[in-house]
């Protein structure tokens, strides 16, 4: 509805919300998402410094600083969840390629292998995240070693997908569709593995 008085009250409402947001930001929680506490960013920066891809690590995890706080288990959990989500996305991207580009025989084989490997990685990361949820209970050592096993397997699968593009003749337009997202996912997985390896029994 575009009635002038309803527009006016909308305007007043928006102004009120804005004022509330601004005053809230000065306290603890903010309006939609809390501004990351600089102390928590320090925790993430230090943790990311132990990974193979610290810049990617910081840019993916800083937005979650207030959820992660100073907690290594939460750090693993969020990192794993983000990695799983990106890997799902890479799977969708990769599995569309045969429909978008007319592939050569050789490319069909490489892309098919890649899709299978990424599918396996999604499964392994999902299992890891599931084990993460059980971590509070007993058998902590067993759970952590399971998570390590699944995440390493996911990393191997992602790298196997990428190897297909270096060893065989694949046209650039096929490679470009797939490689960028899988490279990112494999770096995120590698960083997540570094965090999981730092969990203590
Ligand atoms: C990262 O670690 C290196 C040593 O490994 C250290 O010199 C550097 O200050 C650290 N950087 C941050 C941001 O913690
Ligand atoms: C988080 O850890 C830092 C040191 O790494 C410490 O200075 C800070 O007080 C901690 N913050 C909370 C809320 O525990
Ligand atoms: C990953 O995706 C799921 C489902 O879409 C979502 O619930 C979850 O919050 C996402 N993880 C992160 C860390 O954003
Ligand atoms: C990890 O995150 C999930 C939701 O994404 C939550 O259900 C679970 O309790 C979290 N586990 C830990 C150990 O924080």
Coordinates of C-alpha atoms and ligand atoms in Angstrom, one line a residue:
X1 CA 0.0 0.0 0.0
X2 CA 1.2 3.4 -0.9
X3 CA -1.0 5.6 1.3
X4 CA 0.9 8.7 2.3
X5 CA 0.2 8.2 6.1
X6 CA 1.4 4.6 5.9
X7 CA 4.6 5.8 4.2
X8 CA 5.1 8.4 6.9
X9 CA 4.7 5.8 9.7
X10 CA 7.1 3.5 7.8
X11 CA 9.6 6.3 7.7
X12 CA 9.2 6.9 11.4
X13 CA 9.6 3.2 12.1
X14 CA 12.8 2.9 10.0
X15 CA 14.2 6.0 11.8
X16 CA 13.4 4.4 15.2
X17 CA 15.0 1.1 14.2
X18 CA 18.1 2.9 13.0
X19 CA 18.4 4.8 16.3
X20 CA 17.9 1.5 18.2
X21 CA 20.6 -0.2 16.1
X22 CA 23.1 2.6 16.6
X23 CA 22.6 2.7 20.3
X24 CA 22.7 -1.1 20.5
X25 CA 26.0 -1.3 18.7
X26 CA 27.5 0.7 21.5
X27 CA 26.5 -2.0 24.0
X28 CA 26.9 -5.7 23.4
X29 CA 24.9 -7.3 20.7
X30 CA 24.1 -4.8 17.9
X31 CA 21.0 -5.1 15.8
X32 CA 21.3 -7.8 13.2
X33 CA 24.9 -9.1 13.8
X34 CA 27.2 -8.1 16.6
X35 CA 30.3 -6.3 15.6
X36 CA 33.2 -8.7 16.2
X37 CA 35.0 -8.1 19.5
X38 CA 38.6 -7.2 18.6
X39 CA 39.8 -9.7 21.2
X40 CA 38.0 -12.5 19.4
X41 CA 39.5 -11.4 16.1
X42 CA 42.9 -11.7 17.7
X43 CA 42.1 -15.3 18.6
X44 CA 41.1 -16.0 15.0
X45 CA 44.2 -14.2 13.6
X46 CA 46.5 -16.3 15.8
X47 CA 44.7 -19.5 14.9
X48 CA 44.7 -18.7 11.2
X49 CA 48.4 -18.1 11.5
X50 CA 48.9 -21.8 12.1
X51 CA 47.2 -22.7 8.8
X52 CA 48.5 -23.1 5.3
X53 CA 46.2 -20.3 3.9
X54 CA 46.0 -17.6 6.6
X55 CA 44.5 -14.8 4.4
X56 CA 41.6 -17.0 3.2
X57 CA 41.2 -18.2 6.8
X58 CA 40.8 -14.8 8.2
X59 CA 38.5 -13.5 5.5
X60 CA 36.2 -16.5 5.9
X61 CA 36.2 -16.6 9.7
X62 CA 36.3 -13.0 10.9
X63 CA 32.5 -12.6 10.2
X64 CA 31.9 -15.4 12.7
X65 CA 34.3 -14.0 15.4
X66 CA 31.5 -13.3 17.9
X67 CA 30.1 -16.8 17.4
X68 CA 33.5 -18.5 17.8
X69 CA 34.7 -16.3 20.7
X70 CA 37.9 -17.8 22.2
X71 CA 36.8 -21.4 21.7
X72 CA 38.8 -23.8 19.7
X73 CA 36.0 -26.3 19.4
X74 CA 33.6 -23.6 18.1
X75 CA 36.4 -22.5 15.7
X76 CA 36.6 -26.1 14.3
X77 CA 32.8 -26.3 14.1
X78 CA 32.3 -23.1 12.2
X79 CA 35.3 -23.7 9.9
X80 CA 34.0 -27.2 9.2
X81 CA 30.5 -26.0 8.5
X82 CA 31.7 -23.2 6.1
X83 CA 33.9 -25.7 4.4
X84 CA 31.0 -28.2 4.0
X85 CA 28.8 -25.4 2.6
X86 CA 31.4 -24.3 0.0
X87 CA 32.1 -27.9 -1.0
X88 CA 28.3 -28.4 -1.6
X89 CA 28.4 -25.3 -3.7
X90 CA 31.5 -26.6 -5.6
X91 CA 29.6 -29.9 -6.2
X92 CA 26.7 -28.0 -7.7
X93 CA 29.0 -25.9 -9.9
X94 CA 30.9 -29.0 -11.1
X95 CA 27.9 -31.1 -11.8
X96 CA 26.4 -28.4 -14.0
X97 CA 29.4 -28.4 -16.4
X98 CA 28.4 -31.4 -18.5
X99 CA 25.1 -29.7 -19.2
X100 CA 26.7 -26.3 -20.0
X101 CA 29.6 -27.3 -22.2
X102 CA 29.9 -30.0 -24.9
X103 CA 32.7 -32.0 -23.5
X104 CA 35.3 -34.2 -25.3
X105 CA 35.6 -37.8 -24.3
X106 CA 38.7 -37.1 -22.3
X107 CA 37.0 -34.1 -20.5
X108 CA 33.9 -36.3 -19.7
X109 CA 36.1 -38.7 -17.8
X110 CA 38.0 -35.9 -15.9
X111 CA 34.8 -34.1 -15.0
X112 CA 33.0 -37.2 -14.0
X113 CA 35.9 -38.2 -11.7
X114 CA 35.9 -34.8 -10.2
X115 CA 32.1 -34.8 -9.5
X116 CA 32.5 -38.1 -7.8
X117 CA 35.4 -36.9 -5.7
X118 CA 33.6 -33.8 -4.6
X119 CA 30.5 -35.8 -3.8
X120 CA 32.6 -38.0 -1.6
X121 CA 34.2 -34.9 0.1
X122 CA 30.7 -33.6 0.8
X123 CA 29.8 -36.9 2.5
X124 CA 33.0 -37.0 4.5
X125 CA 32.7 -33.4 5.7
X126 CA 29.1 -34.0 6.7
X127 CA 30.1 -36.9 8.8
X128 CA 32.8 -34.8 10.4
X129 CA 30.4 -32.1 11.3
X130 CA 28.1 -34.7 12.8
X131 CA 30.9 -36.1 14.9
X132 CA 31.7 -32.5 16.0
X133 CA 28.3 -32.4 17.5
X134 CA 29.0 -35.4 19.6
X135 CA 32.3 -34.1 20.9
X136 CA 30.9 -33.0 24.2
X137 CA 30.3 -36.5 25.3
X138 CA 32.7 -39.3 26.2
X139 CA 35.1 -41.0 23.7
X140 CA 36.5 -37.6 22.8
X141 CA 39.8 -39.1 21.6
X142 CA 37.9 -41.5 19.3
X143 CA 35.7 -38.7 18.0
X144 CA 38.6 -36.4 17.2
X145 CA 40.5 -39.1 15.4
X146 CA 37.4 -39.9 13.3
X147 CA 37.0 -36.2 12.4
X148 CA 40.7 -36.1 11.4
X149 CA 40.3 -39.1 9.2
X150 CA 37.2 -37.8 7.5
X151 CA 38.6 -34.3 6.9
X152 CA 41.9 -35.7 5.5
X153 CA 39.9 -38.0 3.2
X154 CA 37.9 -35.0 2.0
X155 CA 41.1 -33.1 1.3
X156 CA 42.5 -36.1 -0.6
X157 CA 39.4 -36.3 -2.7
X158 CA 39.4 -32.6 -3.6
X159 CA 43.1 -32.8 -4.5
X160 CA 42.4 -35.8 -6.7
X161 CA 39.8 -33.8 -8.5
X162 CA 42.3 -31.0 -9.2
X163 CA 45.0 -33.4 -10.3
X164 CA 42.7 -34.4 -13.2
X165 CA 43.1 -31.0 -14.6
X166 CA 46.9 -30.9 -14.5
X167 CA 47.6 -34.3 -15.9
X168 CA 45.3 -34.4 -18.8
X169 CA 44.3 -32.2 -21.7
X170 CA 41.3 -30.3 -20.6
X171 CA 40.3 -27.0 -22.4
X172 CA 40.6 -23.8 -20.4
X173 CA 36.9 -23.1 -20.5
X174 CA 36.2 -26.4 -18.7
X175 CA 39.0 -26.0 -16.3
X176 CA 38.0 -22.4 -15.4
X177 CA 34.5 -23.5 -14.5
X178 CA 35.6 -26.0 -11.9
X179 CA 39.1 -25.3 -10.7
X180 CA 38.6 -22.0 -8.9
X181 CA 35.8 -23.3 -6.6
X182 CA 37.6 -26.6 -5.9
X183 CA 40.9 -24.9 -5.2
X184 CA 39.1 -22.6 -2.6
X185 CA 37.4 -25.6 -1.1
X186 CA 40.6 -27.6 -0.8
X187 CA 42.3 -24.7 0.9
X188 CA 39.4 -24.3 3.3
X189 CA 39.6 -28.0 4.1
X190 CA 43.3 -27.8 4.7
X191 CA 42.8 -24.9 7.1
X192 CA 40.0 -26.8 8.9
X193 CA 42.3 -29.8 9.2
X194 CA 45.0 -27.7 10.9
X195 CA 42.4 -26.6 13.5
X196 CA 41.2 -30.1 14.1
X197 CA 44.7 -31.3 14.5
X198 CA 45.2 -28.8 17.2
X199 CA 42.3 -30.1 19.3
X200 CA 43.5 -31.9 22.4
X201 CA 42.2 -35.2 23.6
Ligands
LIG1 C1 52.4 -15.4 12.7 O1 53.4 -16.2 13.1 C2 54.7 -15.7 12.9 C3 55.7 -16.8 13.3 O2 55.4 -18.0 12.8 C4 54.9 -14.5 13.7 O3 56.1 -13.9 13.4 C5 53.8 -13.5 13.3 O4 53.9 -12.3 14.1 C6 52.4 -14.1 13.5 N1 51.4 -13.2 13.0 C7 50.3 -13.0 13.6 C8 49.3 -12.1 13.0 O5 50.0 -13.5 14.7
LIG2 C1 40.3 -14.3 24.8 O1 41.6 -14.6 24.8 C2 42.5 -13.4 25.0 C3 43.9 -13.9 25.0 O2 44.2 -14.7 23.9 C4 42.2 -12.8 26.3 O3 43.0 -11.6 26.4 C5 40.7 -12.4 26.4 O4 40.4 -11.9 27.7 C6 39.9 -13.6 26.1 N1 38.5 -13.1 26.1 C7 37.5 -13.8 26.7 C8 36.1 -13.1 26.6 O5 37.6 -14.8 27.2
LIG3 C1 25.9 -23.9 6.2 O1 24.6 -24.1 5.5 C2 23.6 -24.5 6.4 C3 22.4 -24.9 5.6 O2 22.2 -24.0 4.6 C4 23.3 -23.4 7.4 O3 22.3 -23.8 8.3 C5 24.6 -23.1 8.2 O4 24.4 -22.0 9.0 C6 25.7 -22.7 7.2 N1 27.0 -22.6 8.0 C7 27.5 -21.5 8.3 C8 28.7 -21.5 9.2 O5 27.1 -20.4 7.9
LIG4 C1 28.5 -27.2 16.1 O1 27.5 -26.5 15.4 C2 26.2 -27.1 15.4 C3 25.3 -26.3 14.5 O2 25.9 -25.8 13.4 C4 25.7 -27.3 16.8 O3 24.5 -28.0 16.7 C5 26.7 -28.1 17.6 O4 26.3 -28.1 18.9 C6 28.0 -27.4 17.6 N1 29.0 -28.2 18.3 C7 29.9 -27.6 19.1 C8 30.8 -28.6 19.7 O5 30.0 -26.4 19.3

